Coordinates of C-alpha atoms in Angstrom, one line a residue:
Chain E
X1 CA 99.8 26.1 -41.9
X2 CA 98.7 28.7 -39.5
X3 CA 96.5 27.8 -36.4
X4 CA 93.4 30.2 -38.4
X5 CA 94.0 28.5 -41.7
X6 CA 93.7 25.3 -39.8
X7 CA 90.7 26.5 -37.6
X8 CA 89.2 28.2 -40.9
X9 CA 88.9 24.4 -42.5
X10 CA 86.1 23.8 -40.0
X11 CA 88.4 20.8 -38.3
X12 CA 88.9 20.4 -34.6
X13 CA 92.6 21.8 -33.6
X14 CA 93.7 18.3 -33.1
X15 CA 97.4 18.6 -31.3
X16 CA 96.7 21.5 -29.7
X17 CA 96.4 22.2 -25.9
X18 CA 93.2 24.3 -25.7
X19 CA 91.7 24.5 -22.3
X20 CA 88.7 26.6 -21.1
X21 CA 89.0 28.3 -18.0
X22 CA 85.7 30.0 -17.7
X23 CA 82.5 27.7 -18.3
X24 CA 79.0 27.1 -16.7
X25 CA 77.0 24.0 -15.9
X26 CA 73.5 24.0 -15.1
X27 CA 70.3 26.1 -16.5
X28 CA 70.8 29.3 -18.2
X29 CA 68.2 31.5 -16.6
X30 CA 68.4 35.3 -17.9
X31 CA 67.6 33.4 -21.3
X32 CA 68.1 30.7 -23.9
X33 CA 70.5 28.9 -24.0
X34 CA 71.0 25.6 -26.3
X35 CA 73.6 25.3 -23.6
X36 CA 71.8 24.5 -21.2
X37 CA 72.0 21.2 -22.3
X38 CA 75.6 20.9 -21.6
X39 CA 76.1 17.8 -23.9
X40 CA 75.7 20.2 -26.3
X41 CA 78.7 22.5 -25.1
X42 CA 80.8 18.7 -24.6
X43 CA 79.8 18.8 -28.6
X44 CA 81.4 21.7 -29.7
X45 CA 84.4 21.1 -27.7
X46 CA 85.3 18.1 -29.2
X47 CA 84.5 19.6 -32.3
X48 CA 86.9 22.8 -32.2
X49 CA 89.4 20.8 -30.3
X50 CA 89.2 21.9 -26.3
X51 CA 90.7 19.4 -24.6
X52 CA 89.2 20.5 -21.4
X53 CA 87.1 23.2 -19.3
X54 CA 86.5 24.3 -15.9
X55 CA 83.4 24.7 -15.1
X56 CA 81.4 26.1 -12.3
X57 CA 77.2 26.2 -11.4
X58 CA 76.5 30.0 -10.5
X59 CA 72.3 29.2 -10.2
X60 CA 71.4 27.4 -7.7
X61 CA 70.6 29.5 -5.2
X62 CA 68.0 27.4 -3.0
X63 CA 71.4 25.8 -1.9
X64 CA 75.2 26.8 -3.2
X65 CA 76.4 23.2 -2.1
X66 CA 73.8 22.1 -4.8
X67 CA 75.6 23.7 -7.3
X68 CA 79.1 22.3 -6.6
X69 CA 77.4 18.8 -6.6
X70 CA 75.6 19.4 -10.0
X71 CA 79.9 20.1 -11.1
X72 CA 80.7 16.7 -9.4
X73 CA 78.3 15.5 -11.7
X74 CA 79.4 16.4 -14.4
X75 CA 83.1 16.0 -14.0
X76 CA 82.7 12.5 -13.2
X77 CA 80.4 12.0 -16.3
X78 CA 83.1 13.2 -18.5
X79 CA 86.6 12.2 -16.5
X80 CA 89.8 13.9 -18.6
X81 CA 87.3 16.6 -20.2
X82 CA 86.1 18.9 -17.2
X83 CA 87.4 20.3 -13.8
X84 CA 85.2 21.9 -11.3
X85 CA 85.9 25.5 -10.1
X86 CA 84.3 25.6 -6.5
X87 CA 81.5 28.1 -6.1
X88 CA 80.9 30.2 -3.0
X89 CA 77.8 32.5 -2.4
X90 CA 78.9 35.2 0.5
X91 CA 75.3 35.7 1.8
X92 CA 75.8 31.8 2.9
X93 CA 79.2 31.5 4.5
X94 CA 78.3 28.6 7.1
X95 CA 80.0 25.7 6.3
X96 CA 82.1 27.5 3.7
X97 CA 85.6 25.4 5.0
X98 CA 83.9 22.3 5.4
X99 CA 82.2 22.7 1.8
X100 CA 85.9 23.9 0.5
X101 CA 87.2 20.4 2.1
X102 CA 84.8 18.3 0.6
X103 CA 85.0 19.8 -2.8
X104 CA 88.8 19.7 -2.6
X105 CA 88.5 15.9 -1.4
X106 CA 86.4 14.9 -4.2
X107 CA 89.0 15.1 -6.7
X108 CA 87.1 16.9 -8.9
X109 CA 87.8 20.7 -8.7
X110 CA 90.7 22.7 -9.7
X111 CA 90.0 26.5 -8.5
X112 CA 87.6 28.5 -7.1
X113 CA 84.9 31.0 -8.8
X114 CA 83.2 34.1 -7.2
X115 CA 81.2 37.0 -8.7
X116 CA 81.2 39.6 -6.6
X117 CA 78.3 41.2 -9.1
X118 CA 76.1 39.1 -8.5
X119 CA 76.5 38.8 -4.9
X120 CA 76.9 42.5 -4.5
X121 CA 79.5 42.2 -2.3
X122 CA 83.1 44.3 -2.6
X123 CA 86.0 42.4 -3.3
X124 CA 87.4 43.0 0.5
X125 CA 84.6 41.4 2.3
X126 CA 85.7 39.6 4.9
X127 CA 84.2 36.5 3.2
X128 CA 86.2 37.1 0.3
X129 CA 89.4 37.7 2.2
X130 CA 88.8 34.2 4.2
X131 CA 88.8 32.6 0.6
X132 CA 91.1 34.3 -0.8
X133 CA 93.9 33.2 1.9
X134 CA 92.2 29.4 1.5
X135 CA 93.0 29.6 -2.4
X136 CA 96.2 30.6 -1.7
X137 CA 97.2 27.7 1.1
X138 CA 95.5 25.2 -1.4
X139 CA 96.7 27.0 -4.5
X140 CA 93.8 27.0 -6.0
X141 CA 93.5 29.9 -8.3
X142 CA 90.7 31.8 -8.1
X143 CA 88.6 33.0 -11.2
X144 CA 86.6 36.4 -10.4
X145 CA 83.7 38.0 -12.5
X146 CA 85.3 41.5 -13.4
X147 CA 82.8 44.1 -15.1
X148 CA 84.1 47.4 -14.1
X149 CA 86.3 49.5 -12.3
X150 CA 84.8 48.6 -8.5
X151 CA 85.4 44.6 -9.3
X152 CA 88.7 45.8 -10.7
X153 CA 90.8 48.0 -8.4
X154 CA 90.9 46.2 -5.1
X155 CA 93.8 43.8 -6.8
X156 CA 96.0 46.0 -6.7
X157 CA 96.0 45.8 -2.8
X158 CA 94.9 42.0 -2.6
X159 CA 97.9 41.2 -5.1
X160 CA 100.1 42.2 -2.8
X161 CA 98.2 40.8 0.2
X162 CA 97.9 37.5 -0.6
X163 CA 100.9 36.6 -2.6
X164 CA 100.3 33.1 -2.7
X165 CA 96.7 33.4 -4.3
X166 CA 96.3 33.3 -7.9
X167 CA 93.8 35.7 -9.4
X168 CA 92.2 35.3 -12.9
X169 CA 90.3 38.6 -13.9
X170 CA 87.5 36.8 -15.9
X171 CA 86.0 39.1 -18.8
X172 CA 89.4 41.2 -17.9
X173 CA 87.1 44.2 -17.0
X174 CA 84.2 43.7 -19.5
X175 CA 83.6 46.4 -21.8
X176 CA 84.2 49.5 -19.1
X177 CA 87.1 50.8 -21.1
X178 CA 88.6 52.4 -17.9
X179 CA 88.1 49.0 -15.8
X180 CA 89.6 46.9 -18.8
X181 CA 92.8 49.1 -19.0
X182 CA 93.4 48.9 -15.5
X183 CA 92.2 45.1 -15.5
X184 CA 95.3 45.0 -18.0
X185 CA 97.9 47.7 -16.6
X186 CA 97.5 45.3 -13.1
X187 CA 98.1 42.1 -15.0
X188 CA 101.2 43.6 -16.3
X189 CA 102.4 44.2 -13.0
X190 CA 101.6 41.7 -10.9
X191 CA 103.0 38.3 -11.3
X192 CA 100.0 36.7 -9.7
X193 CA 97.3 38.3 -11.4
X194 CA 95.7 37.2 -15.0
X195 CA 93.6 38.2 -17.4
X196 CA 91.1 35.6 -19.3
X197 CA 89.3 35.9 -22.5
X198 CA 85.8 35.6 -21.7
X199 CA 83.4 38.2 -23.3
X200 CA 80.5 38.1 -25.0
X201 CA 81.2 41.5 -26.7
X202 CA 84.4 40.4 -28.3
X203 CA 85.8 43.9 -28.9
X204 CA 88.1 44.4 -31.9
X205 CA 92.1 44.3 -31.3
X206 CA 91.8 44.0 -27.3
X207 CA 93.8 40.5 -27.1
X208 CA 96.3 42.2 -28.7
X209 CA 96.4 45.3 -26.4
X210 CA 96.2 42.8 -23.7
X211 CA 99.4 40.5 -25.4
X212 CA 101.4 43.5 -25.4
X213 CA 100.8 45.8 -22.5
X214 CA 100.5 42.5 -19.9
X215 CA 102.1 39.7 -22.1
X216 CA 100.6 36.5 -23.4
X217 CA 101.8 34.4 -20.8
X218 CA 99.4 36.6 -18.3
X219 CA 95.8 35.7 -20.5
X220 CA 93.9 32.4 -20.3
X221 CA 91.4 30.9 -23.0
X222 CA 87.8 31.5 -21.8
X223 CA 84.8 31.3 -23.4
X224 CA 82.1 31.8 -21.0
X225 CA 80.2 28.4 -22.3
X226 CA 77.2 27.7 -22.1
X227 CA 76.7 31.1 -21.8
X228 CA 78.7 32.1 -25.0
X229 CA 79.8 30.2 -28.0
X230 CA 82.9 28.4 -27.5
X231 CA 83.7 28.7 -31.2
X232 CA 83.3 32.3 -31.2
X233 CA 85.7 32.7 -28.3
X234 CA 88.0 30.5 -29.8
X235 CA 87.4 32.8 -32.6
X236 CA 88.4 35.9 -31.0
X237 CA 92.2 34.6 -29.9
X238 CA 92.6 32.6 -33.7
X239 CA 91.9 35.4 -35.8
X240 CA 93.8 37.7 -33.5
X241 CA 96.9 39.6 -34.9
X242 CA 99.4 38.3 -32.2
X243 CA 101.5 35.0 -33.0
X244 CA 100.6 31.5 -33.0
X245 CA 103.0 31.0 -30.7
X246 CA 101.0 33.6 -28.5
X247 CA 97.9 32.0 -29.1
X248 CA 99.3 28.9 -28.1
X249 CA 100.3 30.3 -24.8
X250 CA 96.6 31.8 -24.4
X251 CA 94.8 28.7 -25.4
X252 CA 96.0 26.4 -23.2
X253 CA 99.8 26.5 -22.3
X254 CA 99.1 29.1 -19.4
X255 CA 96.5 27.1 -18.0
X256 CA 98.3 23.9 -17.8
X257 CA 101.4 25.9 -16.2
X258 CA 98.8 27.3 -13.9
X259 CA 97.0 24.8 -12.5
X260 CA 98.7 22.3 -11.1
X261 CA 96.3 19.3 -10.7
X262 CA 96.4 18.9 -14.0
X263 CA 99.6 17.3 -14.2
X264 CA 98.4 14.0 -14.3
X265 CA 96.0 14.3 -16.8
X266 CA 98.2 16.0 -19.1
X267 CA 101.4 14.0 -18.3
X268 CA 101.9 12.5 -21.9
X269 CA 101.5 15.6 -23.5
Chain B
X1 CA 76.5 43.1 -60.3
X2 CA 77.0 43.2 -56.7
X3 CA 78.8 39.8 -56.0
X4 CA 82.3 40.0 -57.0
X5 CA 84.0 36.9 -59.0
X6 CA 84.6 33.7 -56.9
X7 CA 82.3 35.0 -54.3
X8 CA 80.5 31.7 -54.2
X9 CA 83.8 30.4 -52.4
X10 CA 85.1 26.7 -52.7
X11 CA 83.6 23.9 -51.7
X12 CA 84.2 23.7 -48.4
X13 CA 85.3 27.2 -47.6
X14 CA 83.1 30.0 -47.0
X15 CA 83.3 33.5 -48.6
X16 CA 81.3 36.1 -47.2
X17 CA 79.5 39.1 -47.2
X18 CA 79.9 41.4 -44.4
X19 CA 76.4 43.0 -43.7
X20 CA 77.5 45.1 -40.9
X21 CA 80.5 47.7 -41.1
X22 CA 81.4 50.9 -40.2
X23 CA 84.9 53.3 -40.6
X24 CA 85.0 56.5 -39.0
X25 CA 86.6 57.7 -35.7
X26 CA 84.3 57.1 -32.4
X27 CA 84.1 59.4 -29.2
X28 CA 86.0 57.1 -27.2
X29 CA 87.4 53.9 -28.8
X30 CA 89.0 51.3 -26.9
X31 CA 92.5 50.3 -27.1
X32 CA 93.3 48.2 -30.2
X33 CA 90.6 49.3 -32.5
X34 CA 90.9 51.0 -36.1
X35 CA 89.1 53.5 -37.9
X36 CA 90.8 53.5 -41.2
X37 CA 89.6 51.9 -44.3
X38 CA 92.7 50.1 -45.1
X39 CA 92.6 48.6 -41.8
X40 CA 89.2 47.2 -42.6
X41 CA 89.8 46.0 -45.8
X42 CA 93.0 44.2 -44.0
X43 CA 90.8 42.5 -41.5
X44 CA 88.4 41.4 -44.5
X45 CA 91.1 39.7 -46.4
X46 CA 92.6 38.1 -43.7
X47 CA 88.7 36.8 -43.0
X48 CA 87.9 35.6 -46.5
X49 CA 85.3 38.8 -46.3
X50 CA 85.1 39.0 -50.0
X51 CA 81.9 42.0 -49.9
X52 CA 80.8 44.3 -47.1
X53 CA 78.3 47.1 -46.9
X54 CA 79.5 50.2 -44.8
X55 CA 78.8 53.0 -43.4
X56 CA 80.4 56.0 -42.0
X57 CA 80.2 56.8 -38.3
X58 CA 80.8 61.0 -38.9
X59 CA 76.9 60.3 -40.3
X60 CA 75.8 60.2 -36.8
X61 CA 78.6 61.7 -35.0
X62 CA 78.2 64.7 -37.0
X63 CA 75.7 64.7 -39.6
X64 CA 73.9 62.2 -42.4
X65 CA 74.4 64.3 -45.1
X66 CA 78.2 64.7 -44.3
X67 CA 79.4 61.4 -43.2
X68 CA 77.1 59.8 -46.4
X69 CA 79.1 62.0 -48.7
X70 CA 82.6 60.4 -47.2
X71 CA 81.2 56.8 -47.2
X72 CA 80.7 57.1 -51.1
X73 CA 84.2 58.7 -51.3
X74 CA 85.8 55.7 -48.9
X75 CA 84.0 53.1 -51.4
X76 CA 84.8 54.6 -54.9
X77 CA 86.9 52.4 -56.7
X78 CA 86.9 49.3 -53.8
X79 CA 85.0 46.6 -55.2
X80 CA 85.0 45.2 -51.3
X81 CA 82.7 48.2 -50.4
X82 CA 79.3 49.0 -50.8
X83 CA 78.1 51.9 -49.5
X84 CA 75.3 52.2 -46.7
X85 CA 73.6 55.8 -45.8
X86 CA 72.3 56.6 -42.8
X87 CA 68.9 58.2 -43.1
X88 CA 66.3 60.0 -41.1
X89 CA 63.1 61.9 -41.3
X90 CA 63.0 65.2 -42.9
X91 CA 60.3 66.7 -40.8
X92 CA 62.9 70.1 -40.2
X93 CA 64.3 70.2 -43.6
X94 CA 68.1 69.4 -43.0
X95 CA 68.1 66.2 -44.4
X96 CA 66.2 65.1 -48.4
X97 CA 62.3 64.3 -48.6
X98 CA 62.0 60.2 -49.3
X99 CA 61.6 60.6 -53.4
X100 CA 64.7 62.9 -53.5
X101 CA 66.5 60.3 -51.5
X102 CA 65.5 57.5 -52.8
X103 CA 66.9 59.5 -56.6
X104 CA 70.7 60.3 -55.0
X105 CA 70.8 56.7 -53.9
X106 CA 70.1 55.6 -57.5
X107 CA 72.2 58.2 -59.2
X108 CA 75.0 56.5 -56.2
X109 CA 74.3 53.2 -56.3
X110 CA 73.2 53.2 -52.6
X111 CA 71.4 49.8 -51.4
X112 CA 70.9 49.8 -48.0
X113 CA 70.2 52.6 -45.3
X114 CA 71.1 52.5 -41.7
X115 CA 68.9 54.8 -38.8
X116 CA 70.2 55.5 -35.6
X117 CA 67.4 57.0 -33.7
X118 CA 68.6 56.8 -30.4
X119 CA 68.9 59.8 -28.4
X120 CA 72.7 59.9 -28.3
X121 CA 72.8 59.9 -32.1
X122 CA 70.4 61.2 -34.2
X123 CA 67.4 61.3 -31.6
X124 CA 64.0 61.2 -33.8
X125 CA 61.2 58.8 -32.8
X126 CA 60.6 55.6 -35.8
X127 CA 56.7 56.2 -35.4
X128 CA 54.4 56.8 -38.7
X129 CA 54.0 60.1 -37.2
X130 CA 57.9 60.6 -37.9
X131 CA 59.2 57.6 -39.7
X132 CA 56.1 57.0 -41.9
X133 CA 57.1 58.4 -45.0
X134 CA 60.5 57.6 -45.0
X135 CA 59.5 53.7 -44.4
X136 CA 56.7 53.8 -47.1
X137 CA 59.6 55.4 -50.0
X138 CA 62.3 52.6 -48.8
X139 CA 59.5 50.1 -48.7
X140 CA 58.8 50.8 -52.3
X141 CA 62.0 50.5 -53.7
X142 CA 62.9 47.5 -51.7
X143 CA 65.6 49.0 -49.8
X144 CA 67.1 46.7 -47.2
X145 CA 66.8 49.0 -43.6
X146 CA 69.4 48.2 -41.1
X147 CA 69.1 49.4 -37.1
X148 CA 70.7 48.6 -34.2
X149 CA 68.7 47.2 -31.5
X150 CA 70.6 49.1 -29.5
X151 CA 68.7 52.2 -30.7
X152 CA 65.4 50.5 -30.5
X153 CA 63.5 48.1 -29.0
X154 CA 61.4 45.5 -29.4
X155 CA 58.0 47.1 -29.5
X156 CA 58.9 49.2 -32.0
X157 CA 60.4 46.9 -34.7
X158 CA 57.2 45.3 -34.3
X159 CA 55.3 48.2 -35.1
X160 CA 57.5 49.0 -37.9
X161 CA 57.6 45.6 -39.5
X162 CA 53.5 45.4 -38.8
X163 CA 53.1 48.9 -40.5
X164 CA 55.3 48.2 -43.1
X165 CA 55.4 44.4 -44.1
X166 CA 57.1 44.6 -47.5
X167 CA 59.9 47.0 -45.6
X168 CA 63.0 44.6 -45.3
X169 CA 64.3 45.7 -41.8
X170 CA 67.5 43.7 -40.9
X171 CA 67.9 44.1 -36.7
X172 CA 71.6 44.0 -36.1
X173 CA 73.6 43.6 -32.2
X174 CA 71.2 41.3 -31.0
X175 CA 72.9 40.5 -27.6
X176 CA 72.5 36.8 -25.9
X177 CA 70.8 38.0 -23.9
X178 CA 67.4 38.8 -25.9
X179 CA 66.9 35.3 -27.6
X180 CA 63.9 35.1 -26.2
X181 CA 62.1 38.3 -27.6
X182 CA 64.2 37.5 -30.6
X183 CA 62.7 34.4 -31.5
X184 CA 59.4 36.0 -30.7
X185 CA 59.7 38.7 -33.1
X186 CA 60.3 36.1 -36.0
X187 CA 57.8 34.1 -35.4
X188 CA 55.5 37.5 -35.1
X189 CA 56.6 39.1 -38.4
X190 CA 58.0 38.1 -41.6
X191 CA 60.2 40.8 -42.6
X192 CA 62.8 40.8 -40.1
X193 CA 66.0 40.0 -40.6
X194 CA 68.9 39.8 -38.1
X195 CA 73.0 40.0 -38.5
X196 CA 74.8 37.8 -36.9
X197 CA 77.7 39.4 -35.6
X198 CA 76.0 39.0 -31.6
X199 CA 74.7 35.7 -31.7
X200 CA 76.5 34.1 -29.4
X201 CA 74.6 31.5 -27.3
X202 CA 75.2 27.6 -28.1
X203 CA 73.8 26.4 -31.0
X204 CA 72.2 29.2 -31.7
X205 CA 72.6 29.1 -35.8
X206 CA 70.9 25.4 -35.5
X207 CA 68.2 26.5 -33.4
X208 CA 67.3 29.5 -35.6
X209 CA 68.2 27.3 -39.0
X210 CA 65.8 24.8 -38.1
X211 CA 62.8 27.0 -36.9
X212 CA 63.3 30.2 -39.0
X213 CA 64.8 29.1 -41.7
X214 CA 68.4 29.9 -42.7
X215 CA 66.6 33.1 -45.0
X216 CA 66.5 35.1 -41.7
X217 CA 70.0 35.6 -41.2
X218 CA 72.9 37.4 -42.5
X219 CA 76.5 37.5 -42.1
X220 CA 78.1 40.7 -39.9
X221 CA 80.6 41.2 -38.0
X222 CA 80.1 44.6 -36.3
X223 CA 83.7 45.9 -37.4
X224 CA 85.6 47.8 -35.8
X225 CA 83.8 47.5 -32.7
X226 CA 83.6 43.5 -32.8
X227 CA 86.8 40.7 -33.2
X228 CA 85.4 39.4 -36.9
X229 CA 86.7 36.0 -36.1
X230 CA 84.0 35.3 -33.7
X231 CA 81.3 35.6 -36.5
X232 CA 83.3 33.8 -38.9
X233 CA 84.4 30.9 -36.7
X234 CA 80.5 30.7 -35.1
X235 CA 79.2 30.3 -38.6
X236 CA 82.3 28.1 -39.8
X237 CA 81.5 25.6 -37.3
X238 CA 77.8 25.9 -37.0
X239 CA 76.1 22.2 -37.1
X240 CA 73.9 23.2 -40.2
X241 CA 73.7 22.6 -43.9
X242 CA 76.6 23.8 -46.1
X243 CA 73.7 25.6 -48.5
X244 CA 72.5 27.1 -45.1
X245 CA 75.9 27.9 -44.1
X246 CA 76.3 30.0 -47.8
X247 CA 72.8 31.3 -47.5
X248 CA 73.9 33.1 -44.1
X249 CA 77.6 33.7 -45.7
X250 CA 76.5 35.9 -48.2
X251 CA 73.4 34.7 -50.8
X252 CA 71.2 36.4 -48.4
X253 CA 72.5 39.8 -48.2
X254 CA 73.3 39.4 -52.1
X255 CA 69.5 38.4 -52.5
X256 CA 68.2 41.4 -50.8
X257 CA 70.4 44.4 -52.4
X258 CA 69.7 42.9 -56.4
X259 CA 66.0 42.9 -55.3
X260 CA 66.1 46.4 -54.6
X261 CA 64.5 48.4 -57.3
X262 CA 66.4 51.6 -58.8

């Protein structure tokens, strides 16, 4: 039985090796969210069959430390089901190393997470650059919020720069059809640069264009939770006209090749 | 009849009715997508999309008139199909006053009408000053009205649904991002419906299920544009009632097109 006849039953994808790259803790702001509460997002992952998510806290801006403590949280509330991605906010960069160190020490995190959008900062601030080199001493990989062409470009040149640093392009370029082409063609070329699935506006045959223009060892399984539905994500990659071994890859086998700290939690599998 | 046999599904598998289609080439469509009817009906089977209304995107590329003509020639002789027109005011005479329309979509066996007002399609305001006749005709025959909200906004679905409260207007692409007016505007009016092929916040079928009802919402996908798995599997594995869950599917949509009256 195929992986969508299987999903299609309504049953969790029990034997599977699904991990989410790209999730949220914490208060939805910009609306609602039943995510917010996050048991809720714990829920429907034990429900579709994610074995485990890395999540970061974007909104807490009256402190960023706050918001990597709110992750610690939650990771040691559910042990084996979540991995923190560190969060760093460029408009505060004191204490950035000691807050790395401390994160790092805790056990708890597995990458790091910026959003240059947000933070209206360009991909080559100095900030950036500092962190970037830290990922890649650590190897931590680092998940970026793409959304078009100007979060985009700059990997070409960082690829090459820092060669030890994995990059994730989360959203793969968002729905700017010229920054999600190149979001792909770069992907394709770079060995250290991937693509996730995150997107809210799950366009229509994209994974496949990714699968075959970058390859599916080059895409990760995100979903964006508790932003997005994580069954709708999972949705987009199941339903997908690629193969099941593909969508193996994308769901999870990529991610545990990736990220390294995850060996021991995965050990028997 | 509009449902097709074994369009009730089995027990525990969903069959559904696809309230938001379209074929037609686009301006600039992203790598991967289809135009093609065959590809559509591909993408349905492989869903278990047993039903879907359509329309043609040369109606608003080009013209109404043209692109309804080709939706009816696309849907002749497939059962999936059901034809939508798009429709707009008739205030210059290039289009058909409301009773002559409301006769060719008899004579067609045309259920549901689609308006894209925004100014990069067919750019007329929704207003009673423009709109008003139009709404009061499709009102009268019970003729399900489908628009994008992203060719309107809030304040004027309200209007439209306050001027009109036995029009059935079904809001479709509701992002994530506007729960909030979303649940607002159902609890305002009555005769909104929305599609579901956006929803995509958690839990957002049990939130709406258990303060809306599960009346309020029909199944879409938004094809080609959208992945059709990701309305499938949200509804699929929505914590709700299995009658809910069919309600959404496709009893809904099926509801509102044999109400309409020819």
């Amino acid at each position: 039985m195929t992986l969508k006849d299987r999903f299609m039953r309504g049953k969790p994808l029990d034997g599977e090796m699904i991990i989410d790259c790209h999730m949220h803790v914490g208060i939805v702001n910009e609306f609602y969210s039943g995510g917010s509460c996050f048991e809720k997002v714990i829920e429907k992952m034990d429900a579709t069959g994610v074995k485990m998510g890395f999540v970061s806290c974007l909104r807490r801006y009256d402190c960023p430390e706050n918001g990597n403590r709110e992750v610690i949280r939650y990771v040691e509330k559910y042990p084996g089901k979540l991995r923190g991605m560190i969060y760093f906010n460029p408009h505060y960069p004191h204490g950035y190393l000691e807050e790395f160190l401390y994160c790092r020490d805790s056990g708890c995190f597995c990458g790091i997470k910026i959003h240059p959008e947000i933070h209206q900062r360009a991909m080559t601030d100095d900030f950036y650059l500092d962190i970037f080199k830290l990922a890649g001493e650590n190897r931590y990989p680092v998940l970026t919020h793409t959304w078009d062409m100007e979060d985009v470009a700059p990997f070409n040149e960082l690829a090459e720069r820092f060669p030890d640093t994995t990059f994730i392009l989360g959203h793969s370029g968002g729905i700017s059809r010229l920054a999600f082409i190149e979001a792909v063609r770069l992907a394709g070329i770079h060995e250290n640069i991937f693509l996730d699935t995150a997107l809210s506006y799950a366009l229509y045959g994209t994974l496949q264009y990714m699968a075959e223009t970058a390859g599916s060892g080059k895409i990760l399984f995100g979903s964006d939770a508790n932003w997005n539905l994580i069954e709708a994500a999972l949705g987009r990659v199941i339903f997908a006209d690629i193969s099941d071994a593909e969508k193996k890859d994308i769901l999870g086998l990529n991610a545990k090749r990736l990220f390294g700290c995850l060996d021991g939690i995965f050990a028997a599998s | 009849m509009i449902a097709p046999e074994g369009m009730e599904g089995t027990k525990n598998m969903l069959a559904f009715f696809d309230c938001n289609c379209y074929i037609g080439r686009t301006e600039t469509p992203f790598p991967g997508t289809f135009s093609d009817v065959e590809t559509l009906v591909g993408n349905m089977k492989k869903c278990s999309i047993a039903k879907a209304l359509v329309w043609h995107m040369s109606s608003v590329l080009y013209h109404p008139v043209y692109g309804n003509e080709k939706i009816l020639e696309v849907c002749r002789g497939r059962d999936m199909l059901m034809p939508v027109w798009v429709v707009m005011p008739n205030h210059t005479h290039e289009f058909y006053q409301p009773e002559e329309l409301i006769g060719l979509m008899r004579e067609n066996n045309v259920r549901a009408v689609r308006l894209c007002p925004s100014a990069e399609r067919l750019n007329h305001r929704m207003e009673t000053w423009s709109c008003g006749e139009l709404f009061g005709a499709l009102e009268c025959a019970g003729i399900p009205v489908f628009i994008s909200l992203r060719e309107t906004d809030w304040n004027t679905v309200h209007a439209i649904c306050a001027a009109f409260p036995a029009l059935k207007l079904v809001l479709t692409e509701i992002h994530y991002s506007q729960t909030r007016n979303m649940f607002a505007m159902l609890s305002a009016v009555k005769n909104m419906y929305i599609d579901t092929s956006h929803l995509k916040s958690p839990y957002i079928y049990e939130d709406l299920c258990s303060r809306f009802g599960a009346e309020r919402l029909l199944f879409g996908t938004c094809m080609p544009y959208m992945e059709p798995g990701c309305a499938v599997s949200s509804l699929i594995f929505a914590e709700i009632s299995q009658d809910d869950k069919e309600k959404i599917a496709s009893r809904n949509i099926r509801n509102l097109l044999e109400e309409v009256i020819f």
